[in-house]
Amino acid sequence: MIPFLNFKDLNTLYRQELLDVIAGVIDSGHYILGEKVEKFENEFAEYCGVNFVIGTGNGLDALILIIRAYKELGIFQEGDEILVPANTYIASILAITENRLKPILVEPNINTYNLDSKLLEEKITKRTKGILTVHLYGQIAYSDQMQKIADKYGLKIIEDCAQAAGAKFNNRLAGNLGDAAGFSFYPSKNLGAIGDAGAVTTNDTELAEIVRALRNYGSHEKYHNKYKGVNSRLDEIQAAILSVKLKYLDKENNRRREIANMYCKNIKNNNMILPMASDELAHVWHLFVIRTKEREKFVKYMSDNGIGTLIHYPIPPHKQNAYREWSDESHPISEEIHNTIVSLPLSPAMKNNEVLTVIEACNKFV
């Protein structure tokens, strides 16, 4: 059996290092906002090339806190609009509506699955204040055209980097392209904790200061609360684990690229549309997503052959019950994507013989 993803295999290589740092945290007696969080924040800031990293409880909170901080700064107000890809995972949209702003869904490019910058300008109104661009499946969604539009209309660019740690655009890493970025370190991510964890990255001093307070009850100083904040703090154990795994991120991303390259070169089946990378370094292949009109049949076929697959994601946001007010909207490109995509197994822990088995099964599918 080749599972879609084996969490245990992702961490086995670093087991002793992880146990050592976990023991170090336990022995320290300091478990919340201690030296391990500060150490990881500094290391990740250096890695991404940004001035500030603020660890949070998870990736959704990271995005929520960015938008909330812009509200505190008076840059965003309730009712303002944020452009966001129509085919994203619902977390991107939840971050907007949680702050009582309005998501404006923009269709993706059918080939890259990322927000189509050519469609942005037609969606802009007087209430538009930002673009939440999602590096979906691990591929950079930022572009020079997007930046020009943002500059023209005075919009903030917020990156959703949940799936793209280590991806690069013109020698700049994800998290250092827009005005601020949210990362998820959920265990399955390219840089994954062993539990929930997230972070905000930015070069904006004022924004960083507000986010740092908001994550900690709105407080910079104990018992002095400047804002109506929340409790969303990266904990010491997860920070220590992330410091270990950050050392191996580029190596693991390169292995992901090797596997994706094997798939792209060797899967030859007219019933499947393979993913496209705009640039080798711009994609870290968090997921390898194909499209097939025979999805149900293909998923069963792969399962019968001992190969796990998953669908990221079967229902577009505008068809979710949570946003039933959008149910009459039509986003045909997004709907085509959501109705036909299937993710093949891809992880740095996969062996070549497993990759070849997946390729063979794909090529035999009729």
PDB file of C-alpha atoms in Angstrom, residues 76-249:
ATOM      1  CA  PHE A  76      -9.019  48.319   6.392  1.00  0.00           C
ATOM      2  CA  GLN A  77     -12.551  48.933   7.656  1.00  0.00           C
ATOM      3  CA  GLU A  78     -15.548  46.660   8.048  1.00  0.00           C
ATOM      4  CA  GLY A  79     -17.262  46.248   4.686  1.00  0.00           C
ATOM      5  CA  ASP A  80     -14.090  46.760   2.661  1.00  0.00           C
ATOM      6  CA  GLU A  81     -13.371  44.262  -0.109  1.00  0.00           C
ATOM      7  CA  ILE A  82     -10.487  41.830  -0.481  1.00  0.00           C
ATOM      8  CA  LEU A  83      -9.870  40.058  -3.789  1.00  0.00           C
ATOM      9  CA  VAL A  84      -9.253  36.332  -3.302  1.00  0.00           C
ATOM     10  CA  PRO A  85      -9.080  33.309  -5.643  1.00  0.00           C
ATOM     11  CA  ALA A  86     -12.414  31.563  -6.108  1.00  0.00           C
ATOM     12  CA  ASN A  87     -10.853  28.094  -5.891  1.00  0.00           C
ATOM     13  CA  THR A  88      -8.889  28.511  -2.679  1.00  0.00           C
ATOM     14  CA  TYR A  89      -9.268  26.477   0.488  1.00  0.00           C
ATOM     15  CA  ILE A  90     -11.961  28.026   2.647  1.00  0.00           C
ATOM     16  CA  ALA A  91      -9.473  29.227   5.301  1.00  0.00           C
ATOM     17  CA  SER A  92      -8.370  32.082   3.034  1.00  0.00           C
ATOM     18  CA  ILE A  93     -11.947  33.324   2.853  1.00  0.00           C
ATOM     19  CA  LEU A  94     -12.715  32.701   6.521  1.00  0.00           C
ATOM     20  CA  ALA A  95      -9.892  35.076   7.444  1.00  0.00           C
ATOM     21  CA  ILE A  96     -11.655  37.850   5.521  1.00  0.00           C
ATOM     22  CA  THR A  97     -15.191  37.278   6.759  1.00  0.00           C
ATOM     23  CA  GLU A  98     -14.037  36.763  10.356  1.00  0.00           C
ATOM     24  CA  ASN A  99     -12.889  40.399  10.191  1.00  0.00           C
ATOM     25  CA  ARG A 100     -16.231  41.508   8.685  1.00  0.00           C
ATOM     26  CA  LEU A 101     -14.684  42.346   5.334  1.00  0.00           C
ATOM     27  CA  LYS A 102     -16.087  41.172   2.027  1.00  0.00           C
ATOM     28  CA  PRO A 103     -14.320  38.537  -0.109  1.00  0.00           C
ATOM     29  CA  ILE A 104     -14.541  39.152  -3.846  1.00  0.00           C
ATOM     30  CA  LEU A 105     -13.955  35.883  -5.676  1.00  0.00           C
ATOM     31  CA  VAL A 106     -11.646  36.002  -8.693  1.00  0.00           C
ATOM     32  CA  GLU A 107     -11.264  33.102 -11.101  1.00  0.00           C
ATOM     33  CA  PRO A 108      -7.932  31.254 -11.310  1.00  0.00           C
ATOM     34  CA  ASN A 109      -5.791  30.421 -14.303  1.00  0.00           C
ATOM     35  CA  ILE A 110      -6.885  26.940 -15.408  1.00  0.00           C
ATOM     36  CA  ASN A 111      -3.275  25.864 -16.011  1.00  0.00           C
ATOM     37  CA  THR A 112      -1.622  27.011 -12.777  1.00  0.00           C
ATOM     38  CA  TYR A 113      -4.715  26.938 -10.482  1.00  0.00           C
ATOM     39  CA  ASN A 114      -3.554  30.289  -9.108  1.00  0.00           C
ATOM     40  CA  LEU A 115      -5.374  33.609  -9.135  1.00  0.00           C
ATOM     41  CA  ASP A 116      -5.421  35.086 -12.657  1.00  0.00           C
ATOM     42  CA  SER A 117      -3.835  38.544 -12.376  1.00  0.00           C
ATOM     43  CA  LYS A 118      -5.414  39.582 -15.696  1.00  0.00           C
ATOM     44  CA  LEU A 119      -8.841  39.454 -14.055  1.00  0.00           C
ATOM     45  CA  LEU A 120      -8.011  41.530 -10.976  1.00  0.00           C
ATOM     46  CA  GLU A 121      -8.569  45.037 -12.303  1.00  0.00           C
ATOM     47  CA  GLU A 122     -12.130  44.404 -13.470  1.00  0.00           C
ATOM     48  CA  LYS A 123     -13.068  43.365  -9.909  1.00  0.00           C
ATOM     49  CA  ILE A 124     -11.733  46.496  -8.214  1.00  0.00           C
ATOM     50  CA  THR A 125     -14.203  49.001  -6.714  1.00  0.00           C
ATOM     51  CA  LYS A 126     -13.910  51.973  -4.363  1.00  0.00           C
ATOM     52  CA  ARG A 127     -14.154  49.540  -1.431  1.00  0.00           C
ATOM     53  CA  THR A 128     -11.329  47.267  -2.592  1.00  0.00           C
ATOM     54  CA  LYS A 129      -8.421  47.470  -0.162  1.00  0.00           C
ATOM     55  CA  GLY A 130      -6.393  44.339  -0.677  1.00  0.00           C
ATOM     56  CA  ILE A 131      -5.495  41.185  -2.590  1.00  0.00           C
ATOM     57  CA  LEU A 132      -5.191  37.919  -0.702  1.00  0.00           C
ATOM     58  CA  THR A 133      -3.130  35.840  -3.096  1.00  0.00           C
ATOM     59  CA  VAL A 134      -2.837  32.109  -2.392  1.00  0.00           C
ATOM     60  CA  HIS A 135       0.230  30.120  -3.469  1.00  0.00           C
ATOM     61  CA  LEU A 136      -1.988  27.111  -4.088  1.00  0.00           C
ATOM     62  CA  TYR A 137      -0.489  23.618  -4.110  1.00  0.00           C
ATOM     63  CA  GLY A 138       2.967  25.136  -3.561  1.00  0.00           C
ATOM     64  CA  GLN A 139       3.295  27.410  -6.607  1.00  0.00           C
ATOM     65  CA  ILE A 140       3.905  31.168  -6.324  1.00  0.00           C
ATOM     66  CA  ALA A 141       0.786  33.154  -7.212  1.00  0.00           C
ATOM     67  CA  TYR A 142       2.405  36.590  -6.975  1.00  0.00           C
ATOM     68  CA  SER A 143       3.393  38.398 -10.200  1.00  0.00           C
ATOM     69  CA  ASP A 144       4.799  41.713 -11.377  1.00  0.00           C
ATOM     70  CA  GLN A 145       1.414  42.433 -12.949  1.00  0.00           C
ATOM     71  CA  MET A 146      -0.295  41.891  -9.580  1.00  0.00           C
ATOM     72  CA  GLN A 147       2.129  44.272  -7.897  1.00  0.00           C
ATOM     73  CA  LYS A 148       1.566  46.948 -10.540  1.00  0.00           C
ATOM     74  CA  ILE A 149      -2.186  46.724 -10.024  1.00  0.00           C
ATOM     75  CA  ALA A 150      -1.759  46.882  -6.245  1.00  0.00           C
ATOM     76  CA  ASP A 151       0.468  49.937  -6.562  1.00  0.00           C
ATOM     77  CA  LYS A 152      -1.940  51.626  -8.982  1.00  0.00           C
ATOM     78  CA  TYR A 153      -4.923  51.287  -6.647  1.00  0.00           C
ATOM     79  CA  GLY A 154      -3.124  51.436  -3.294  1.00  0.00           C
ATOM     80  CA  LEU A 155      -3.947  47.839  -2.357  1.00  0.00           C
ATOM     81  CA  LYS A 156      -2.235  45.669   0.227  1.00  0.00           C
ATOM     82  CA  ILE A 157      -1.016  42.267  -0.965  1.00  0.00           C
ATOM     83  CA  ILE A 158      -1.397  39.525   1.639  1.00  0.00           C
ATOM     84  CA  GLU A 159       0.169  36.167   0.811  1.00  0.00           C
ATOM     85  CA  ASP A 160      -1.398  32.907   1.920  1.00  0.00           C
ATOM     86  CA  CYS A 161       1.787  30.830   2.112  1.00  0.00           C
ATOM     87  CA  ALA A 162       0.257  27.795   3.828  1.00  0.00           C
ATOM     88  CA  GLN A 163       1.459  25.460   1.069  1.00  0.00           C
ATOM     89  CA  ALA A 164       4.503  27.297  -0.266  1.00  0.00           C
ATOM     90  CA  ALA A 165       7.298  27.518   2.319  1.00  0.00           C
ATOM     91  CA  GLY A 166      10.522  27.781   0.336  1.00  0.00           C
ATOM     92  CA  ALA A 167       8.992  28.678  -3.036  1.00  0.00           C
ATOM     93  CA  LYS A 168      10.847  31.471  -4.820  1.00  0.00           C
ATOM     94  CA  PHE A 169      10.001  34.330  -7.201  1.00  0.00           C
ATOM     95  CA  ASN A 170      12.861  36.308  -8.771  1.00  0.00           C
ATOM     96  CA  ASN A 171      15.185  35.279  -5.945  1.00  0.00           C
ATOM     97  CA  ARG A 172      12.678  36.309  -3.243  1.00  0.00           C
ATOM     98  CA  LEU A 173      10.949  33.717  -1.120  1.00  0.00           C
ATOM     99  CA  ALA A 174       7.260  33.273  -0.435  1.00  0.00           C
ATOM    100  CA  GLY A 175       6.441  35.414   2.571  1.00  0.00           C
ATOM    101  CA  ASN A 176       8.617  38.257   1.311  1.00  0.00           C
ATOM    102  CA  LEU A 177       6.684  39.236  -1.808  1.00  0.00           C
ATOM    103  CA  GLY A 178       3.641  41.154  -0.635  1.00  0.00           C
ATOM    104  CA  ASP A 179       3.038  43.395   2.373  1.00  0.00           C
ATOM    105  CA  ALA A 180       2.461  40.548   4.824  1.00  0.00           C
ATOM    106  CA  ALA A 181       2.027  36.784   4.724  1.00  0.00           C
ATOM    107  CA  GLY A 182       0.450  33.997   6.714  1.00  0.00           C
ATOM    108  CA  PHE A 183       2.048  30.564   7.032  1.00  0.00           C
ATOM    109  CA  SER A 184       0.568  27.308   8.267  1.00  0.00           C
ATOM    110  CA  PHE A 185       2.838  24.668   9.789  1.00  0.00           C
ATOM    111  CA  TYR A 186       0.160  21.986   9.947  1.00  0.00           C
ATOM    112  CA  PRO A 187       1.897  18.570  10.004  1.00  0.00           C
ATOM    113  CA  SER A 188       1.345  17.872   6.297  1.00  0.00           C
ATOM    114  CA  LYS A 189       2.894  21.148   5.113  1.00  0.00           C
ATOM    115  CA  ASN A 190       6.332  21.345   3.528  1.00  0.00           C
ATOM    116  CA  LEU A 191       7.509  22.827   6.821  1.00  0.00           C
ATOM    117  CA  GLY A 192       5.310  20.946   9.238  1.00  0.00           C
ATOM    118  CA  ALA A 193       5.073  20.918  13.016  1.00  0.00           C
ATOM    119  CA  ILE A 194       3.729  17.999  15.031  1.00  0.00           C
ATOM    120  CA  GLY A 195       0.454  19.755  15.725  1.00  0.00           C
ATOM    121  CA  ASP A 196      -1.031  23.115  14.798  1.00  0.00           C
ATOM    122  CA  ALA A 197       1.274  26.101  14.316  1.00  0.00           C
ATOM    123  CA  GLY A 198       1.546  29.176  12.106  1.00  0.00           C
ATOM    124  CA  ALA A 199       3.330  32.474  11.586  1.00  0.00           C
ATOM    125  CA  VAL A 200       3.023  35.963  10.125  1.00  0.00           C
ATOM    126  CA  THR A 201       5.893  37.425   8.087  1.00  0.00           C
ATOM    127  CA  THR A 202       6.268  41.094   7.168  1.00  0.00           C
ATOM    128  CA  ASN A 203       8.731  43.952   6.751  1.00  0.00           C
ATOM    129  CA  ASP A 204       6.246  46.434   8.213  1.00  0.00           C
ATOM    130  CA  THR A 205       7.383  47.411  11.720  1.00  0.00           C
ATOM    131  CA  GLU A 206       4.048  48.830  12.824  1.00  0.00           C
ATOM    132  CA  LEU A 207       2.054  45.871  11.509  1.00  0.00           C
ATOM    133  CA  ALA A 208       4.414  43.412  13.215  1.00  0.00           C
ATOM    134  CA  GLU A 209       4.091  45.223  16.533  1.00  0.00           C
ATOM    135  CA  ILE A 210       0.290  45.069  16.408  1.00  0.00           C
ATOM    136  CA  VAL A 211       0.168  41.403  15.349  1.00  0.00           C
ATOM    137  CA  ARG A 212       2.604  40.512  18.141  1.00  0.00           C
ATOM    138  CA  ALA A 213       0.242  42.102  20.652  1.00  0.00           C
ATOM    139  CA  LEU A 214      -2.980  40.754  19.118  1.00  0.00           C
ATOM    140  CA  ARG A 215      -1.775  37.132  19.335  1.00  0.00           C
ATOM    141  CA  ASN A 216      -1.215  37.622  23.091  1.00  0.00           C
ATOM    142  CA  TYR A 217      -4.518  39.024  24.369  1.00  0.00           C
ATOM    143  CA  GLY A 218      -3.728  42.388  22.765  1.00  0.00           C
ATOM    144  CA  SER A 219      -0.822  42.892  25.118  1.00  0.00           C
ATOM    145  CA  HIS A 220       2.809  43.909  24.699  1.00  0.00           C
ATOM    146  CA  GLU A 221       3.259  44.057  28.454  1.00  0.00           C
ATOM    147  CA  LYS A 222       1.683  41.611  30.897  1.00  0.00           C
ATOM    148  CA  TYR A 223      -1.655  42.837  32.251  1.00  0.00           C
ATOM    149  CA  HIS A 224      -1.555  45.913  29.990  1.00  0.00           C
ATOM    150  CA  ASN A 225      -3.940  45.319  27.074  1.00  0.00           C
ATOM    151  CA  LYS A 226      -3.766  47.837  24.234  1.00  0.00           C
ATOM    152  CA  TYR A 227      -6.078  45.896  21.896  1.00  0.00           C
ATOM    153  CA  LYS A 228      -8.949  43.433  22.187  1.00  0.00           C
ATOM    154  CA  GLY A 229      -6.698  40.550  21.259  1.00  0.00           C
ATOM    155  CA  VAL A 230      -6.866  36.776  21.177  1.00  0.00           C
ATOM    156  CA  ASN A 231      -4.777  33.868  22.395  1.00  0.00           C
ATOM    157  CA  SER A 232      -2.929  32.542  19.342  1.00  0.00           C
ATOM    158  CA  ARG A 233       0.649  31.867  20.347  1.00  0.00           C
ATOM    159  CA  LEU A 234       3.127  29.470  18.785  1.00  0.00           C
ATOM    160  CA  ASP A 235       4.127  27.223  21.682  1.00  0.00           C
ATOM    161  CA  GLU A 236       7.678  26.367  22.699  1.00  0.00           C
ATOM    162  CA  ILE A 237       7.586  22.689  21.717  1.00  0.00           C
ATOM    163  CA  GLN A 238       6.269  23.346  18.210  1.00  0.00           C
ATOM    164  CA  ALA A 239       8.779  26.182  17.754  1.00  0.00           C
ATOM    165  CA  ALA A 240      11.639  23.865  18.758  1.00  0.00           C
ATOM    166  CA  ILE A 241      10.402  21.211  16.320  1.00  0.00           C
ATOM    167  CA  LEU A 242      10.152  23.777  13.518  1.00  0.00           C
ATOM    168  CA  SER A 243      13.715  24.965  14.145  1.00  0.00           C
ATOM    169  CA  VAL A 244      14.908  21.398  13.563  1.00  0.00           C
ATOM    170  CA  LYS A 245      12.833  20.872  10.442  1.00  0.00           C
ATOM    171  CA  LEU A 246      13.679  24.269   8.917  1.00  0.00           C
ATOM    172  CA  LYS A 247      17.250  23.009   8.436  1.00  0.00           C
ATOM    173  CA  TYR A 248      15.960  20.351   6.038  1.00  0.00           C
ATOM    174  CA  LEU A 249      13.283  22.344   4.211  1.00  0.00           C
TER     175      LEU A 249
END
